[in-house]
């Protein structure tokens, strides 16, 4: 028998299944009524793991959801071409190919050999799970003079080896390796 989750127990980063579609909870907010007889409501901000759509919906605290048949498979990124993005399953060494819609903008953070995980739903790949941070080389960095504060924050633009452009501190130079948050896509430090 499948495990059932109450709406009130669903928290950020948990997954659940509704109408035979897997979702990831991005945020949850519980509203407890002050009047007697009112129902506790749970407002979930959730992402459809099949198509990437993000939306909010309210549920009664006692609404039940199934736990999805999700599996996380360790993979390494190989390359991308006209057929899609290719990953090597680290468990059985099979090559898995995902289309551009499934991979989304994760390619901005992936270099050859990068280790990550794939969401597998009912045996098929449906998305990528990036690590919290990635380390990338700075391919180009604007020149930032001493005391340059035209941007107001003491930062400059830099293009990373994947083509992603981010703001970095003035002391970062071309060729350096930086650490980037995959959630915010912001500089977090030198690697």
PDB file of C-alpha atoms in Angstrom:
ATOM      1  CA  UNK A   1       0.000   0.000   0.000  1.00  0.00           C
ATOM      2  CA  UNK A   2       1.282   3.438  -0.927  1.00  0.00           C
ATOM      3  CA  UNK A   3       2.277   5.861   1.795  1.00  0.00           C
ATOM      4  CA  UNK A   4      -0.137   8.790   2.138  1.00  0.00           C
ATOM      5  CA  UNK A   5       1.047  12.253   3.116  1.00  0.00           C
ATOM      6  CA  UNK A   6      -1.202  14.830   4.802  1.00  0.00           C
ATOM      7  CA  UNK A   7      -1.115  18.281   3.204  1.00  0.00           C
ATOM      8  CA  UNK A   8      -0.215  19.860   6.556  1.00  0.00           C
ATOM      9  CA  UNK A   9       2.954  17.704   6.727  1.00  0.00           C
ATOM     10  CA  UNK A  10       4.293  18.689   3.297  1.00  0.00           C
ATOM     11  CA  UNK A  11       7.317  20.943   3.682  1.00  0.00           C
ATOM     12  CA  UNK A  12       9.788  22.657   1.369  1.00  0.00           C
ATOM     13  CA  UNK A  13      11.787  20.273  -0.902  1.00  0.00           C
ATOM     14  CA  UNK A  14       9.406  17.338  -0.301  1.00  0.00           C
ATOM     15  CA  UNK A  15       7.826  15.521  -3.242  1.00  0.00           C
ATOM     16  CA  UNK A  16       4.257  14.271  -3.506  1.00  0.00           C
ATOM     17  CA  UNK A  17       1.871  12.979  -6.161  1.00  0.00           C
ATOM     18  CA  UNK A  18      -1.447  14.560  -7.081  1.00  0.00           C
ATOM     19  CA  UNK A  19      -3.652  13.335  -9.968  1.00  0.00           C
ATOM     20  CA  UNK A  20      -0.896  10.911 -11.071  1.00  0.00           C
ATOM     21  CA  UNK A  21       1.644  13.751 -11.503  1.00  0.00           C
ATOM     22  CA  UNK A  22       4.725  14.202  -9.273  1.00  0.00           C
ATOM     23  CA  UNK A  23       5.268  17.615  -7.653  1.00  0.00           C
ATOM     24  CA  UNK A  24       8.040  19.196  -5.610  1.00  0.00           C
ATOM     25  CA  UNK A  25       7.060  21.582  -2.829  1.00  0.00           C
ATOM     26  CA  UNK A  26       8.862  24.936  -3.164  1.00  0.00           C
ATOM     27  CA  UNK A  27       7.174  26.572  -0.177  1.00  0.00           C
ATOM     28  CA  UNK A  28       4.326  25.894   2.232  1.00  0.00           C
ATOM     29  CA  UNK A  29       2.234  28.244   4.344  1.00  0.00           C
ATOM     30  CA  UNK A  30      -0.260  27.095   6.982  1.00  0.00           C
ATOM     31  CA  UNK A  31      -3.253  29.331   7.789  1.00  0.00           C
ATOM     32  CA  UNK A  32      -5.001  28.544  11.033  1.00  0.00           C
ATOM     33  CA  UNK A  33      -8.409  30.229  11.375  1.00  0.00           C
ATOM     34  CA  UNK A  34      -9.243  32.261  14.447  1.00  0.00           C
ATOM     35  CA  UNK A  35     -12.965  31.545  14.267  1.00  0.00           C
ATOM     36  CA  UNK A  36     -14.381  28.376  15.722  1.00  0.00           C
ATOM     37  CA  UNK A  37     -15.230  25.760  13.171  1.00  0.00           C
ATOM     38  CA  UNK A  38     -12.888  27.187  10.540  1.00  0.00           C
ATOM     39  CA  UNK A  39     -10.616  24.803   8.661  1.00  0.00           C
ATOM     40  CA  UNK A  40      -6.854  24.937   8.677  1.00  0.00           C
ATOM     41  CA  UNK A  41      -5.618  25.548   5.143  1.00  0.00           C
ATOM     42  CA  UNK A  42      -2.232  24.764   3.622  1.00  0.00           C
ATOM     43  CA  UNK A  43      -1.053  26.889   0.704  1.00  0.00           C
ATOM     44  CA  UNK A  44       1.610  25.096  -1.336  1.00  0.00           C
ATOM     45  CA  UNK A  45       3.857  26.607  -3.954  1.00  0.00           C
ATOM     46  CA  UNK A  46       4.734  23.607  -6.084  1.00  0.00           C
ATOM     47  CA  UNK A  47       6.545  22.596  -9.263  1.00  0.00           C
ATOM     48  CA  UNK A  48       5.180  20.003 -11.655  1.00  0.00           C
ATOM     49  CA  UNK A  49       8.155  17.667 -12.144  1.00  0.00           C
ATOM     50  CA  UNK A  50       6.966  16.545 -15.585  1.00  0.00           C
ATOM     51  CA  UNK A  51       6.641  19.947 -17.287  1.00  0.00           C
ATOM     52  CA  UNK A  52       8.300  22.374 -14.850  1.00  0.00           C
ATOM     53  CA  UNK A  53       5.187  24.528 -14.315  1.00  0.00           C
ATOM     54  CA  UNK A  54       5.159  26.385 -10.986  1.00  0.00           C
ATOM     55  CA  UNK A  55       1.940  27.430  -9.267  1.00  0.00           C
ATOM     56  CA  UNK A  56       0.269  27.859  -5.881  1.00  0.00           C
ATOM     57  CA  UNK A  57      -2.757  25.998  -4.610  1.00  0.00           C
ATOM     58  CA  UNK A  58      -4.578  25.740  -1.274  1.00  0.00           C
ATOM     59  CA  UNK A  59      -5.565  22.466   0.348  1.00  0.00           C
ATOM     60  CA  UNK A  60      -7.360  21.418   3.522  1.00  0.00           C
ATOM     61  CA  UNK A  61      -4.930  20.291   6.234  1.00  0.00           C
ATOM     62  CA  UNK A  62      -6.246  16.712   6.055  1.00  0.00           C
ATOM     63  CA  UNK A  63      -6.054  16.322   2.254  1.00  0.00           C
ATOM     64  CA  UNK A  64      -3.987  13.278   1.406  1.00  0.00           C
ATOM     65  CA  UNK A  65      -1.364  12.777  -1.297  1.00  0.00           C
ATOM     66  CA  UNK A  66       0.514   9.699  -2.434  1.00  0.00           C
ATOM     67  CA  UNK A  67       4.272   9.507  -2.243  1.00  0.00           C
ATOM     68  CA  UNK A  68       5.507   9.455  -5.867  1.00  0.00           C
ATOM     69  CA  UNK A  69       7.493   6.603  -7.390  1.00  0.00           C
ATOM     70  CA  UNK A  70      10.554   8.845  -7.648  1.00  0.00           C
ATOM     71  CA  UNK A  71      14.076   7.554  -7.729  1.00  0.00           C
ATOM     72  CA  UNK A  72      17.256   9.616  -7.706  1.00  0.00           C
ATOM     73  CA  UNK A  73      19.959   8.176  -9.955  1.00  0.00           C
ATOM     74  CA  UNK A  74      23.584   9.404  -9.746  1.00  0.00           C
ATOM     75  CA  UNK A  75      24.856  10.470 -13.182  1.00  0.00           C
ATOM     76  CA  UNK A  76      27.672  12.426 -14.768  1.00  0.00           C
ATOM     77  CA  UNK A  77      27.111  14.928 -17.567  1.00  0.00           C
ATOM     78  CA  UNK A  78      28.750  13.878 -20.835  1.00  0.00           C
ATOM     79  CA  UNK A  79      27.775  16.360 -23.577  1.00  0.00           C
ATOM     80  CA  UNK A  80      24.881  17.942 -25.471  1.00  0.00           C
ATOM     81  CA  UNK A  81      24.125  17.737 -29.181  1.00  0.00           C
ATOM     82  CA  UNK A  82      21.135  17.908 -31.531  1.00  0.00           C
ATOM     83  CA  UNK A  83      19.628  14.791 -29.951  1.00  0.00           C
ATOM     84  CA  UNK A  84      19.663  16.237 -26.423  1.00  0.00           C
ATOM     85  CA  UNK A  85      21.880  16.136 -23.344  1.00  0.00           C
ATOM     86  CA  UNK A  86      23.656  12.884 -22.572  1.00  0.00           C
ATOM     87  CA  UNK A  87      24.329  11.571 -19.060  1.00  0.00           C
ATOM     88  CA  UNK A  88      26.147   8.461 -17.833  1.00  0.00           C
ATOM     89  CA  UNK A  89      24.343   6.468 -15.133  1.00  0.00           C
ATOM     90  CA  UNK A  90      26.949   5.895 -12.397  1.00  0.00           C
ATOM     91  CA  UNK A  91      25.244   2.692 -11.196  1.00  0.00           C
ATOM     92  CA  UNK A  92      24.965   0.663 -14.415  1.00  0.00           C
ATOM     93  CA  UNK A  93      26.976   2.803 -16.895  1.00  0.00           C
ATOM     94  CA  UNK A  94      24.067   3.229 -19.327  1.00  0.00           C
ATOM     95  CA  UNK A  95      23.821   6.457 -21.294  1.00  0.00           C
ATOM     96  CA  UNK A  96      20.614   8.414 -20.722  1.00  0.00           C
ATOM     97  CA  UNK A  97      19.533  11.170 -23.141  1.00  0.00           C
ATOM     98  CA  UNK A  98      17.228  13.986 -22.020  1.00  0.00           C
ATOM     99  CA  UNK A  99      15.619  16.580 -24.266  1.00  0.00           C
ATOM    100  CA  UNK A 100      16.205  20.316 -23.823  1.00  0.00           C
ATOM    101  CA  UNK A 101      12.851  20.846 -22.062  1.00  0.00           C
ATOM    102  CA  UNK A 102      13.672  18.235 -19.419  1.00  0.00           C
ATOM    103  CA  UNK A 103      17.168  19.605 -18.732  1.00  0.00           C
ATOM    104  CA  UNK A 104      15.974  23.230 -18.837  1.00  0.00           C
ATOM    105  CA  UNK A 105      18.516  25.892 -17.950  1.00  0.00           C
ATOM    106  CA  UNK A 106      20.656  23.465 -15.916  1.00  0.00           C
ATOM    107  CA  UNK A 107      23.129  23.414 -18.838  1.00  0.00           C
ATOM    108  CA  UNK A 108      24.247  26.898 -17.711  1.00  0.00           C
ATOM    109  CA  UNK A 109      25.843  25.174 -14.716  1.00  0.00           C
ATOM    110  CA  UNK A 110      27.077  21.886 -16.201  1.00  0.00           C
ATOM    111  CA  UNK A 111      30.529  21.055 -17.501  1.00  0.00           C
ATOM    112  CA  UNK A 112      31.731  17.720 -18.848  1.00  0.00           C
ATOM    113  CA  UNK A 113      32.113  15.198 -16.030  1.00  0.00           C
ATOM    114  CA  UNK A 114      29.916  17.109 -13.561  1.00  0.00           C
ATOM    115  CA  UNK A 115      28.234  14.800 -11.050  1.00  0.00           C
ATOM    116  CA  UNK A 116      24.532  15.273 -10.336  1.00  0.00           C
ATOM    117  CA  UNK A 117      21.333  13.257 -10.011  1.00  0.00           C
ATOM    118  CA  UNK A 118      18.398  12.561 -12.319  1.00  0.00           C
ATOM    119  CA  UNK A 119      14.800  12.290 -11.193  1.00  0.00           C
ATOM    120  CA  UNK A 120      13.384   9.006 -12.453  1.00  0.00           C
ATOM    121  CA  UNK A 121       9.588   8.715 -12.367  1.00  0.00           C
ATOM    122  CA  UNK A 122       8.080   5.293 -13.050  1.00  0.00           C
ATOM    123  CA  UNK A 123      11.426   4.229 -14.534  1.00  0.00           C
ATOM    124  CA  UNK A 124      11.921   7.144 -16.954  1.00  0.00           C
ATOM    125  CA  UNK A 125      14.085  10.280 -16.523  1.00  0.00           C
ATOM    126  CA  UNK A 126      12.042  13.457 -15.934  1.00  0.00           C
ATOM    127  CA  UNK A 127      14.560  16.030 -14.696  1.00  0.00           C
ATOM    128  CA  UNK A 128      17.913  16.904 -13.193  1.00  0.00           C
ATOM    129  CA  UNK A 129      18.834  17.572  -9.568  1.00  0.00           C
ATOM    130  CA  UNK A 130      21.828  19.883  -9.398  1.00  0.00           C
ATOM    131  CA  UNK A 131      24.225  19.941  -6.456  1.00  0.00           C
ATOM    132  CA  UNK A 132      23.874  22.943  -4.112  1.00  0.00           C
ATOM    133  CA  UNK A 133      27.063  24.543  -5.503  1.00  0.00           C
ATOM    134  CA  UNK A 134      29.131  24.122  -8.673  1.00  0.00           C
ATOM    135  CA  UNK A 135      32.691  25.244  -9.339  1.00  0.00           C
ATOM    136  CA  UNK A 136      33.340  26.903 -12.707  1.00  0.00           C
ATOM    137  CA  UNK A 137      36.212  28.750 -14.362  1.00  0.00           C
ATOM    138  CA  UNK A 138      35.937  32.453 -15.179  1.00  0.00           C
ATOM    139  CA  UNK A 139      36.356  32.774 -18.942  1.00  0.00           C
ATOM    140  CA  UNK A 140      36.005  36.559 -19.124  1.00  0.00           C
ATOM    141  CA  UNK A 141      35.812  39.238 -16.432  1.00  0.00           C
ATOM    142  CA  UNK A 142      35.262  42.960 -16.872  1.00  0.00           C
ATOM    143  CA  UNK A 143      38.040  45.174 -15.625  1.00  0.00           C
ATOM    144  CA  UNK A 144      37.161  46.770 -12.337  1.00  0.00           C
ATOM    145  CA  UNK A 145      39.389  49.560 -11.099  1.00  0.00           C
ATOM    146  CA  UNK A 146      40.212  50.224  -7.479  1.00  0.00           C
ATOM    147  CA  UNK A 147      37.351  52.084  -5.880  1.00  0.00           C
ATOM    148  CA  UNK A 148      35.043  51.361  -8.809  1.00  0.00           C
ATOM    149  CA  UNK A 149      31.584  51.585  -7.298  1.00  0.00           C
ATOM    150  CA  UNK A 150      29.509  52.577 -10.314  1.00  0.00           C
ATOM    151  CA  UNK A 151      27.376  49.488  -9.793  1.00  0.00           C
ATOM    152  CA  UNK A 152      26.942  50.452  -6.146  1.00  0.00           C
ATOM    153  CA  UNK A 153      28.053  47.086  -4.818  1.00  0.00           C
ATOM    154  CA  UNK A 154      31.705  46.698  -5.814  1.00  0.00           C
ATOM    155  CA  UNK A 155      30.981  43.932  -8.319  1.00  0.00           C
ATOM    156  CA  UNK A 156      31.506  43.368 -12.017  1.00  0.00           C
ATOM    157  CA  UNK A 157      30.164  41.022 -14.688  1.00  0.00           C
ATOM    158  CA  UNK A 158      31.973  37.783 -15.460  1.00  0.00           C
ATOM    159  CA  UNK A 159      31.264  35.071 -18.024  1.00  0.00           C
ATOM    160  CA  UNK A 160      31.878  31.511 -16.866  1.00  0.00           C
ATOM    161  CA  UNK A 161      33.071  28.568 -18.960  1.00  0.00           C
ATOM    162  CA  UNK A 162      29.474  27.445 -19.556  1.00  0.00           C
ATOM    163  CA  UNK A 163      28.467  30.871 -20.925  1.00  0.00           C
ATOM    164  CA  UNK A 164      26.575  31.876 -17.767  1.00  0.00           C
ATOM    165  CA  UNK A 165      27.104  35.524 -16.792  1.00  0.00           C
ATOM    166  CA  UNK A 166      27.099  36.446 -13.107  1.00  0.00           C
ATOM    167  CA  UNK A 167      28.211  39.322 -10.892  1.00  0.00           C
ATOM    168  CA  UNK A 168      31.486  38.738  -9.052  1.00  0.00           C
ATOM    169  CA  UNK A 169      33.609  40.856  -6.683  1.00  0.00           C
ATOM    170  CA  UNK A 170      36.136  43.222  -8.265  1.00  0.00           C
ATOM    171  CA  UNK A 171      39.119  41.042  -7.231  1.00  0.00           C
ATOM    172  CA  UNK A 172      38.062  38.039  -9.377  1.00  0.00           C
ATOM    173  CA  UNK A 173      40.192  37.647 -12.530  1.00  0.00           C
ATOM    174  CA  UNK A 174      39.960  35.597 -15.719  1.00  0.00           C
ATOM    175  CA  UNK A 175      41.120  32.024 -15.247  1.00  0.00           C
ATOM    176  CA  UNK A 176      40.077  31.849 -11.586  1.00  0.00           C
ATOM    177  CA  UNK A 177      37.688  29.171 -10.356  1.00  0.00           C
ATOM    178  CA  UNK A 178      34.560  30.378  -8.572  1.00  0.00           C
ATOM    179  CA  UNK A 179      31.802  28.722  -6.602  1.00  0.00           C
ATOM    180  CA  UNK A 180      28.222  29.392  -7.764  1.00  0.00           C
ATOM    181  CA  UNK A 181      24.930  28.601  -6.006  1.00  0.00           C
ATOM    182  CA  UNK A 182      22.745  26.510  -8.323  1.00  0.00           C
ATOM    183  CA  UNK A 183      19.580  27.846  -6.710  1.00  0.00           C
ATOM    184  CA  UNK A 184      20.288  31.586  -6.966  1.00  0.00           C
ATOM    185  CA  UNK A 185      22.985  31.477  -9.691  1.00  0.00           C
ATOM    186  CA  UNK A 186      25.083  33.893  -7.660  1.00  0.00           C
ATOM    187  CA  UNK A 187      28.765  33.986  -6.752  1.00  0.00           C
ATOM    188  CA  UNK A 188      29.380  32.457  -3.316  1.00  0.00           C
ATOM    189  CA  UNK A 189      33.182  32.420  -3.164  1.00  0.00           C
ATOM    190  CA  UNK A 190      36.422  31.282  -4.719  1.00  0.00           C
ATOM    191  CA  UNK A 191      36.786  27.586  -5.344  1.00  0.00           C
TER     192      UNK A 191
END
